[in-house]
Short mmCIF file of C-alpha atoms in Angstrom, two decimals:
data_model
loop_
_atom_site.label_atom_id
_atom_site.label_comp_id
_atom_site.label_asym_id
_atom_site.label_seq_id
_atom_site.Cartn_x
_atom_site.Cartn_y
_atom_site.Cartn_z
CA MET F 127 13.18 4.55 -3.94
CA LYS F 128 11.10 5.45 -1.42
CA LYS F 129 12.75 6.69 1.99
CA THR F 130 16.30 5.57 0.61
CA TYR F 131 16.24 8.00 -1.59
CA PHE F 132 15.42 11.54 -0.01
CA ILE F 133 17.89 10.44 2.48
CA TRP F 134 20.60 10.75 -0.20
CA LEU F 135 18.91 13.29 -1.53
CA ALA F 136 19.13 15.34 1.71
CA ILE F 137 22.88 13.92 2.16
CA TYR F 138 23.88 15.32 -1.23
CA CYS F 139 22.16 18.42 -1.02
CA ILE F 140 23.61 19.62 2.63
CA VAL F 141 27.55 18.29 0.77
CA LEU F 142 26.82 20.37 -2.13
CA ALA F 143 25.89 23.14 0.18
CA LEU F 144 28.80 23.64 1.78
CA THR F 145 30.38 23.33 -0.98
CA TYR F 146 29.03 26.36 -2.60
CA TRP F 147 29.01 27.83 1.07
CA GLU F 148 33.52 27.85 1.35
CA PHE F 149 34.07 27.98 -2.37
CA THR F 150 31.65 30.76 -3.12
CA LEU F 151 34.67 33.15 -4.78
CA ASP F 152 36.11 30.44 -6.62
CA ILE F 153 32.90 28.71 -8.02
CA ASN F 154 32.28 30.17 -11.51
CA ALA F 155 29.46 30.23 -13.92
CA ILE F 156 30.43 27.10 -15.31
CA ARG F 157 30.76 24.80 -11.70
CA LEU F 158 27.31 26.54 -11.10
CA ALA F 159 25.58 24.92 -14.53
CA VAL F 160 27.51 21.61 -13.77
CA MET F 161 26.13 21.32 -10.11
CA VAL F 162 22.82 22.58 -11.28
CA VAL F 163 23.55 19.52 -13.77
CA PHE F 164 23.99 17.07 -10.59
CA LEU F 165 20.95 18.04 -8.68
CA ILE F 166 18.84 17.53 -12.10
CA LEU F 167 20.40 13.95 -12.69
CA LEU F 168 19.72 13.40 -8.78
CA PHE F 169 15.46 14.78 -9.38
CA ILE F 170 15.28 12.05 -12.88
CA LEU F 171 16.64 9.13 -10.91
CA PRO F 172 13.87 7.62 -9.97
CA LEU F 173 11.95 7.88 -12.75
CA PHE F 174 14.84 4.53 -13.77
CA THR F 175 13.98 2.58 -10.87
CA GLU F 176 12.83 -0.18 -13.40
CA LYS F 177 15.93 0.49 -15.91
CA PRO F 178 18.67 -0.44 -14.41
CA LEU F 179 20.49 0.48 -17.11
CA ILE F 180 19.69 4.10 -17.69
CA GLN F 181 20.33 4.00 -13.95
CA THR F 182 23.66 2.83 -14.72
CA LEU F 183 24.21 6.01 -17.52
CA LEU F 184 23.36 8.86 -14.97
CA PHE F 185 24.84 7.31 -12.24
CA CYS F 186 28.33 7.83 -14.68
CA ALA F 187 27.29 10.55 -15.85
CA GLN F 188 27.54 11.78 -12.21
CA ALA F 189 30.99 10.24 -11.60
CA LEU F 190 32.17 12.34 -14.63
CA LEU F 191 30.84 15.49 -13.77
CA THR F 192 32.51 15.07 -9.81
CA ILE F 193 36.15 16.17 -12.44
CA LEU F 194 34.23 19.72 -13.74
CA ILE F 195 32.59 20.59 -9.80
CA PHE F 196 35.79 19.74 -7.77
CA TYR F 197 38.81 20.39 -10.43
CA PRO F 198 41.01 21.37 -7.89
CA ILE F 199 41.09 25.40 -7.70
CA ASN F 200 44.74 26.55 -6.86
CA ASN F 201 45.65 22.76 -6.83
CA GLU F 202 43.79 22.56 -3.42
CA LEU F 203 41.87 19.18 -2.64
CA SER F 204 37.85 20.11 -1.72
CA PRO F 205 37.26 16.98 1.33
CA TYR F 206 33.81 17.46 -0.30
CA ALA F 207 34.75 15.22 -3.61
CA ILE F 208 36.03 12.83 -1.43
CA LEU F 209 32.08 12.27 0.47
CA ILE F 210 30.27 13.15 -3.16
CA GLN F 211 32.72 10.61 -5.25
CA SER F 212 31.90 8.46 -2.02
CA LEU F 213 28.23 8.77 -1.59
CA ILE F 214 27.83 8.14 -5.80
CA MET F 215 29.75 4.71 -5.81
CA ALA F 216 27.55 4.21 -2.17
CA GLU F 217 24.43 5.02 -4.26
CA ALA F 218 25.45 2.79 -6.79
CA VAL F 219 25.85 -0.16 -5.18
CA PHE F 220 22.94 -0.09 -3.56
CA TYR F 221 20.78 0.30 -6.23
CA LEU F 222 21.95 -1.50 -8.90
CA THR F 223 23.91 -5.27 -9.28
CA ARG F 224 27.62 -5.94 -8.90
CA THR F 225 28.76 -5.66 -12.45
CA LYS F 226 26.76 -2.63 -13.51
CA SER F 227 27.84 -1.17 -10.01
CA LEU F 228 31.18 -1.73 -10.71
CA ILE F 229 31.26 -0.17 -14.24
CA VAL F 230 30.32 2.92 -12.02
CA ILE F 231 33.10 2.54 -9.21
CA ILE F 232 35.62 2.16 -12.12
CA LEU F 233 33.98 4.85 -13.94
CA GLN F 234 34.83 6.86 -10.56
CA LEU F 235 37.73 5.78 -9.29
CA MET F 236 39.22 7.63 -13.10
CA SER F 237 37.22 10.58 -11.88
CA VAL F 238 39.09 10.26 -8.88
CA ALA F 239 42.18 9.78 -10.09
CA VAL F 240 42.41 12.79 -12.21
CA ILE F 241 41.22 15.42 -9.31
CA LEU F 242 43.98 13.40 -7.05
CA ILE F 243 47.17 13.53 -9.68
CA THR F 244 45.77 17.93 -10.45
CA SER F 245 45.84 18.60 -7.02
CA SER F 246 49.39 19.43 -4.87
CA LEU F 247 49.18 16.18 -2.26
CA THR F 248 52.01 14.73 -0.38
CA PRO F 249 52.67 11.23 -1.03
CA SER F 250 51.26 10.63 2.72
CA GLN F 251 48.32 12.21 1.71
CA LEU F 252 48.37 9.94 -1.58
CA ILE F 253 48.82 6.62 0.23
CA TRP F 254 45.66 8.06 3.11
CA CYS F 255 42.88 8.58 -0.36
CA ALA F 256 44.73 5.32 -2.03
CA LEU F 257 43.84 3.65 1.84
CA TYR F 258 40.48 5.13 2.23
CA TYR F 259 38.97 4.24 -1.64
CA LEU F 260 40.28 0.74 -1.09
CA LEU F 261 38.37 0.32 2.15
CA LEU F 262 35.39 1.94 1.09
CA ILE F 263 35.36 0.09 -2.12
CA ALA F 264 36.28 -3.34 -0.29
CA ALA F 265 33.38 -2.67 1.94
CA LEU F 266 30.49 -1.38 -0.35
CA LEU F 267 31.21 -4.92 -2.10
CA TYR F 268 30.66 -6.90 1.19
CA HIS F 269 27.49 -5.07 1.97
CA GLN F 270 25.95 -5.59 -1.97
CA VAL F 271 27.37 -9.72 -1.46
CA ILE F 272 25.37 -10.02 2.52
CA TYR F 273 22.34 -7.50 1.13
CA SER F 274 21.70 -10.12 -2.16
CA ARG F 275 21.97 -12.89 0.65
CA GLU F 276 19.75 -11.88 2.50
CA LYS F 277 16.98 -10.85 0.01
CA GLU F 278 17.62 -14.36 -2.00
CA ALA F 279 16.85 -15.77 1.78
CA ARG F 280 13.78 -13.05 2.71
CA LEU F 281 12.14 -13.93 -0.73
CA SER F 282 13.07 -18.17 -0.14
CA ASN F 283 11.33 -16.93 3.15
CA GLU F 284 7.95 -15.28 1.82
CA ALA F 285 7.88 -18.52 -0.51
CA LEU F 286 8.41 -21.13 1.85
CA LEU F 287 5.68 -19.26 4.58
CA GLU F 288 2.93 -18.25 1.00
CA GLU F 289 3.35 -22.54 0.46
CA TYR F 290 3.09 -23.25 4.04
CA ARG F 291 0.39 -21.29 4.40
CA ARG F 292 -1.71 -22.85 1.33
CA MET F 293 -1.05 -26.38 2.70
CA LYS F 294 -2.66 -25.25 5.69
CA ARG F 295 -5.88 -24.35 3.55
CA GLN F 296 -6.02 -28.09 2.02
CA LEU F 297 -5.49 -29.72 4.95
CA VAL F 298 -8.04 -27.73 7.05
CA ILE F 299 -10.51 -28.21 3.36
CA GLU F 300 -9.68 -32.26 3.72
CA GLU F 301 -10.05 -32.73 7.05
CA GLN F 302 -13.70 -30.41 6.75
CA GLN F 303 -14.56 -32.63 3.48
CA ALA F 304 -13.68 -35.90 5.49
CA ARG F 305 -15.45 -34.76 8.66
CA GLN F 306 -18.33 -33.67 6.07
CA ASP F 307 -17.77 -37.76 4.16
CA GLU F 308 -18.23 -39.24 7.50
CA ARG F 309 -21.34 -37.54 8.69
CA MET F 310 -22.97 -38.25 5.20
CA LEU F 311 -22.29 -42.06 5.73
CA ILE F 312 -23.08 -42.20 9.80
CA GLY F 313 -26.48 -40.04 8.04
CA HIS F 314 -27.17 -42.81 5.00
CA GLU F 315 -26.69 -45.35 7.65
CA ILE F 316 -29.31 -44.22 10.15
CA HIS F 317 -31.94 -44.03 7.12
CA ASP F 318 -30.74 -47.16 5.89
CA SER F 319 -31.11 -49.01 8.71
CA VAL F 320 -33.00 -47.29 12.34
CA GLY F 321 -34.92 -45.23 10.09
CA HIS F 322 -36.05 -47.89 7.69
CA LYS F 323 -36.96 -50.33 10.84
CA LEU F 324 -39.35 -47.71 12.37
CA THR F 325 -41.37 -47.24 9.59
CA ALA F 326 -41.73 -51.06 9.52
CA LEU F 327 -42.21 -51.02 13.17
CA LEU F 328 -45.24 -47.97 12.75
CA PHE F 329 -46.45 -50.26 9.67
CA GLN F 330 -47.02 -53.54 12.51
CA PHE F 331 -48.35 -51.26 14.52
CA GLU F 332 -50.87 -49.87 12.47
CA ALA F 333 -51.64 -53.56 11.82
CA PHE F 334 -52.20 -54.98 14.93
CA ARG F 335 -54.14 -52.09 16.39
CA LEU F 336 -56.63 -52.88 13.51
CA THR F 337 -57.77 -56.88 14.21
CA ALA F 338 -56.44 -55.76 17.92
CA ALA F 339 -58.67 -55.66 20.72
CA GLU F 340 -60.70 -52.48 21.34
CA LYS F 341 -58.97 -51.89 25.76
CA ASP F 342 -55.47 -52.33 23.67
CA LYS F 343 -55.82 -50.03 21.09
CA GLU F 344 -55.13 -47.27 23.17
CA THR F 345 -51.62 -48.33 24.21
CA ILE F 346 -50.74 -49.91 20.86
CA GLY F 347 -51.87 -45.93 19.67
CA LYS F 348 -49.74 -44.94 22.26
CA LEU F 349 -46.63 -47.34 20.95
CA LYS F 350 -47.15 -46.21 17.94
CA GLU F 351 -46.99 -42.43 18.68
CA LEU F 352 -43.92 -43.10 20.21
CA ALA F 353 -42.00 -44.79 17.56
CA GLU F 354 -43.48 -41.52 15.08
CA GLN F 355 -41.38 -39.16 17.87
CA SER F 356 -38.40 -41.63 17.43
CA LEU F 357 -38.67 -41.39 13.34
CA GLU F 358 -39.24 -37.86 13.52
CA GLU F 359 -35.91 -37.28 15.48
CA THR F 360 -34.11 -39.63 13.41
CA ARG F 361 -34.76 -37.83 10.28
CA GLN F 362 -34.14 -34.20 12.17
CA ALA F 363 -30.56 -35.88 13.08
CA VAL F 364 -29.78 -37.47 9.91
CA ARG F 365 -30.79 -33.81 8.28
CA SER F 366 -28.39 -32.61 10.39
CA PHE F 367 -25.32 -34.65 9.47
CA LYS F 368 -25.93 -33.79 6.10
CA GLN F 369 -25.98 -30.03 6.94
CA ARG F 370 -21.77 -28.52 7.67
CA GLU F 371 -21.51 -27.36 11.27
CA VAL F 372 -22.18 -23.99 11.51
CA GLY F 373 -22.06 -21.69 14.33
CA GLY F 374 -21.95 -22.48 17.64
CA LEU F 375 -19.13 -22.66 20.16
CA GLN F 376 -17.75 -24.76 18.38
CA GLY F 377 -18.19 -22.77 15.28
CA VAL F 378 -16.62 -20.00 17.24
CA ILE F 379 -13.12 -22.23 18.11
CA ARG F 380 -13.15 -23.35 14.53
CA LEU F 381 -12.97 -19.78 13.62
CA ILE F 382 -10.07 -19.00 15.59
CA ARG F 383 -8.83 -21.91 14.16
CA LYS F 384 -8.74 -21.11 10.87
CA LEU F 385 -7.91 -17.12 11.49
CA GLU F 386 -4.61 -17.82 13.24
CA ILE F 387 -3.44 -20.76 10.58
CA GLU F 388 -4.36 -18.61 7.89
CA SER F 389 -4.34 -14.93 8.87
CA PHE F 390 -1.58 -15.59 11.42
CA MET F 391 -4.19 -13.37 14.20
CA LYS F 392 -3.30 -14.38 17.81
CA ILE F 393 -6.18 -15.17 19.91
CA ASN F 394 -6.41 -16.33 23.48
CA PHE F 395 -9.58 -18.05 23.71
CA SER F 396 -10.67 -18.46 27.05
CA VAL F 397 -13.49 -19.99 28.77
CA LYS F 398 -14.99 -19.53 32.55
CA HIS F 399 -17.87 -19.86 34.31
CA GLY F 400 -19.23 -23.43 32.75
CA ALA F 401 -19.86 -21.70 29.33
CA PHE F 402 -20.40 -24.52 27.22
CA ALA F 403 -22.43 -25.92 30.15
CA ALA F 404 -24.98 -23.02 29.39
CA PRO F 405 -28.47 -24.09 27.57
CA LEU F 406 -27.90 -22.04 24.62
CA THR F 407 -30.39 -22.17 22.07
CA GLY F 408 -29.89 -22.83 18.07
CA GLU F 409 -30.05 -19.22 17.16
CA GLN F 410 -28.08 -18.28 20.03
CA SER F 411 -25.90 -20.39 19.73
CA PHE F 412 -25.57 -19.19 15.76
CA ALA F 413 -25.67 -14.87 16.92
CA ILE F 414 -22.78 -15.33 19.27
CA TYR F 415 -21.28 -17.18 16.36
CA ARG F 416 -21.83 -14.55 14.07
CA ALA F 417 -20.90 -11.95 16.73
CA VAL F 418 -17.36 -13.07 17.43
CA GLN F 419 -16.85 -13.66 13.76
CA GLU F 420 -17.92 -9.87 13.07
CA ALA F 421 -15.47 -8.86 15.46
CA LEU F 422 -12.79 -10.47 14.60
CA THR F 423 -13.11 -9.31 11.29
CA ASN F 424 -13.26 -6.08 12.20
CA ILE F 425 -9.69 -6.60 13.97
CA MET F 426 -7.91 -8.01 10.85
CA LYS F 427 -9.88 -5.09 8.73
CA HIS F 428 -9.11 -1.76 11.50
CA SER F 429 -6.67 -3.01 14.26
CA SER F 430 -2.94 -2.06 13.72
CA THR F 431 -2.33 -5.54 15.47
CA ARG F 432 -2.98 -8.61 15.38
CA GLU F 433 -3.60 -10.33 18.25
CA ALA F 434 -7.43 -10.58 20.29
CA GLN F 435 -8.46 -12.01 23.33
CA VAL F 436 -11.93 -13.89 23.46
CA ILE F 437 -13.88 -14.48 26.29
CA PHE F 438 -16.62 -16.63 27.06
CA GLU F 439 -18.94 -17.00 30.59
CA SER F 440 -21.79 -17.94 32.27
CA PRO F 441 -22.09 -16.26 35.47
CA GLY F 442 -24.38 -17.58 37.46
CA GLY F 443 -25.85 -19.78 35.12
CA SER F 444 -28.16 -16.89 34.33
CA ILE F 445 -26.80 -15.43 31.54
CA PHE F 446 -23.91 -16.38 28.87
CA ARG F 447 -21.45 -13.41 28.03
CA PHE F 448 -18.81 -13.31 25.02
CA GLU F 449 -15.98 -10.79 25.20
CA VAL F 450 -13.48 -9.63 22.29
CA ILE F 451 -10.79 -7.17 23.20
CA ASN F 452 -8.79 -5.90 21.00
CA ALA F 453 -5.43 -3.52 21.96
CA ALA F 454 -6.22 -0.40 20.06
CA THR F 455 -4.99 3.37 19.61
CA HIS F 456 -8.36 5.61 20.56
CA ASP F 457 -10.43 7.40 17.76
CA ARG F 458 -12.47 10.26 18.65
CA TYR F 459 -14.66 9.77 15.61
CA PHE F 460 -15.35 6.24 16.25
CA GLN F 461 -18.60 5.50 15.30
CA GLU F 462 -20.71 2.26 14.91
CA GLY F 463 -20.47 0.70 10.82
CA TYR F 464 -23.12 -1.67 9.21
CA GLY F 465 -21.77 -4.97 10.98
CA LEU F 466 -22.01 -3.61 14.47
CA LYS F 467 -25.00 -2.72 13.99
CA ALA F 468 -25.89 -5.73 12.39
CA MET F 469 -24.76 -7.75 15.33
CA ARG F 470 -26.71 -5.62 17.95
CA GLU F 471 -30.27 -6.66 15.97
CA ARG F 472 -29.23 -10.04 15.60
CA LEU F 473 -28.10 -10.54 19.21
CA GLU F 474 -31.17 -8.15 19.87
CA LYS F 475 -33.35 -10.87 18.44
CA VAL F 476 -32.69 -13.49 20.40
CA GLY F 477 -32.92 -11.65 24.33
CA GLY F 478 -28.84 -10.32 24.16
CA THR F 479 -27.39 -7.48 23.88
CA LEU F 480 -24.06 -5.35 22.81
CA GLU F 481 -21.68 -2.87 24.11
CA ILE F 482 -18.90 -1.37 22.75
CA ASP F 483 -16.24 -0.55 25.53
CA TYR F 484 -13.80 1.80 23.09
CA GLU F 485 -10.91 3.49 25.73
CA ALA F 486 -7.60 4.54 25.35
CA HIS F 487 -6.13 1.31 24.58
CA ARG F 488 -8.13 -1.22 24.27
CA PHE F 489 -11.23 -1.68 21.75
CA LEU F 490 -13.97 -4.32 23.64
CA VAL F 491 -16.78 -5.98 22.04
CA ARG F 492 -19.71 -7.59 24.75
CA GLY F 493 -22.67 -9.57 24.40
CA THR F 494 -24.65 -10.46 27.03
CA ILE F 495 -27.71 -13.05 26.44
CA ARG F 496 -29.91 -13.83 28.87
CA LEU F 497 -30.75 -17.94 29.48
CA SER F 498 -34.41 -19.41 29.17
CA ASP F 499 -33.89 -21.96 31.06
CA TRP F 500 -30.72 -20.83 33.85
CA GLY F 501 -33.12 -22.24 37.09
CA GLY F 502 -32.98 -26.36 36.00
CA SER F 503 -36.29 -28.06 35.39
CA ASP F 504 -37.68 -30.40 37.07
CA ASP F 505 -37.95 -33.68 35.08
#
């Protein structure tokens, strides 16, 4: 009972105010006191949202109070009585289950019968009132059926959605684990085969160098040095296989995929001007990954929309630039927080810069890194 309660309360107050204004001269102290009790019941109704039995009793009390409030004066039926009684039945159907709402409707119909019997109505007017309440009850009960079905479907969809997200997360975890197991297996294979053979080759080179002629020792030393370099590169490759894939442009792609699956973000990822071919160092790739991750995380936390645009480009091959754009309303009190400051410091350590462009309808984070080997190499 939030907005809907205040809507019901406003309608009740308007109808009761019109009733009091039209029948001021005929309203005595008893009727006025009953109207006050009726309003008190309206105000305390939200306190028992989790207690439908007490709500049912309150609605029944309101139904009985309508007899005292709208009991015919000079045998004349007040048209506002029909509105109040219709509102009570509608509110009961809206908040209560079918069985409890039927109890309130039956009690309200009994109150209606008392008021109509004591009123000087013609047969045609009585038939009109009977048809009105019949159609009203049919419409309210039909609405209750449709609403309950819609609520069940919504709960079912939410459960299915949660299960879908859980399965997606599980698939991603299993895929990552399978990839890591495969990398570990490849690393072990390289270590056990290539690494051991290179180690044996080094021993053979050393043994051959000790027995070789003086003129061949220099050549053998160079061959041994080349074998040592190959062994070290093999060990580095094995260590990289044992580590989880973190950072880099591929890490950004996996991050975007994860956010789209788990957080239902809509991310438009664009690569322009040979960004994938840019000669980024490991530190630069990691800094870019962390910057994009922080920007997307800020969008999830602070933005009212869950859409973003990520652009990678390397114009002329001299610099690498990334942009994260999000549609947002302008906040004149905006200040850079800890995340943006840390992002700026991380980019500056690898020779980059960070720009924040906060316009009227968008929030843009732009990072630029100057490439050290943009001119190409001669070897």
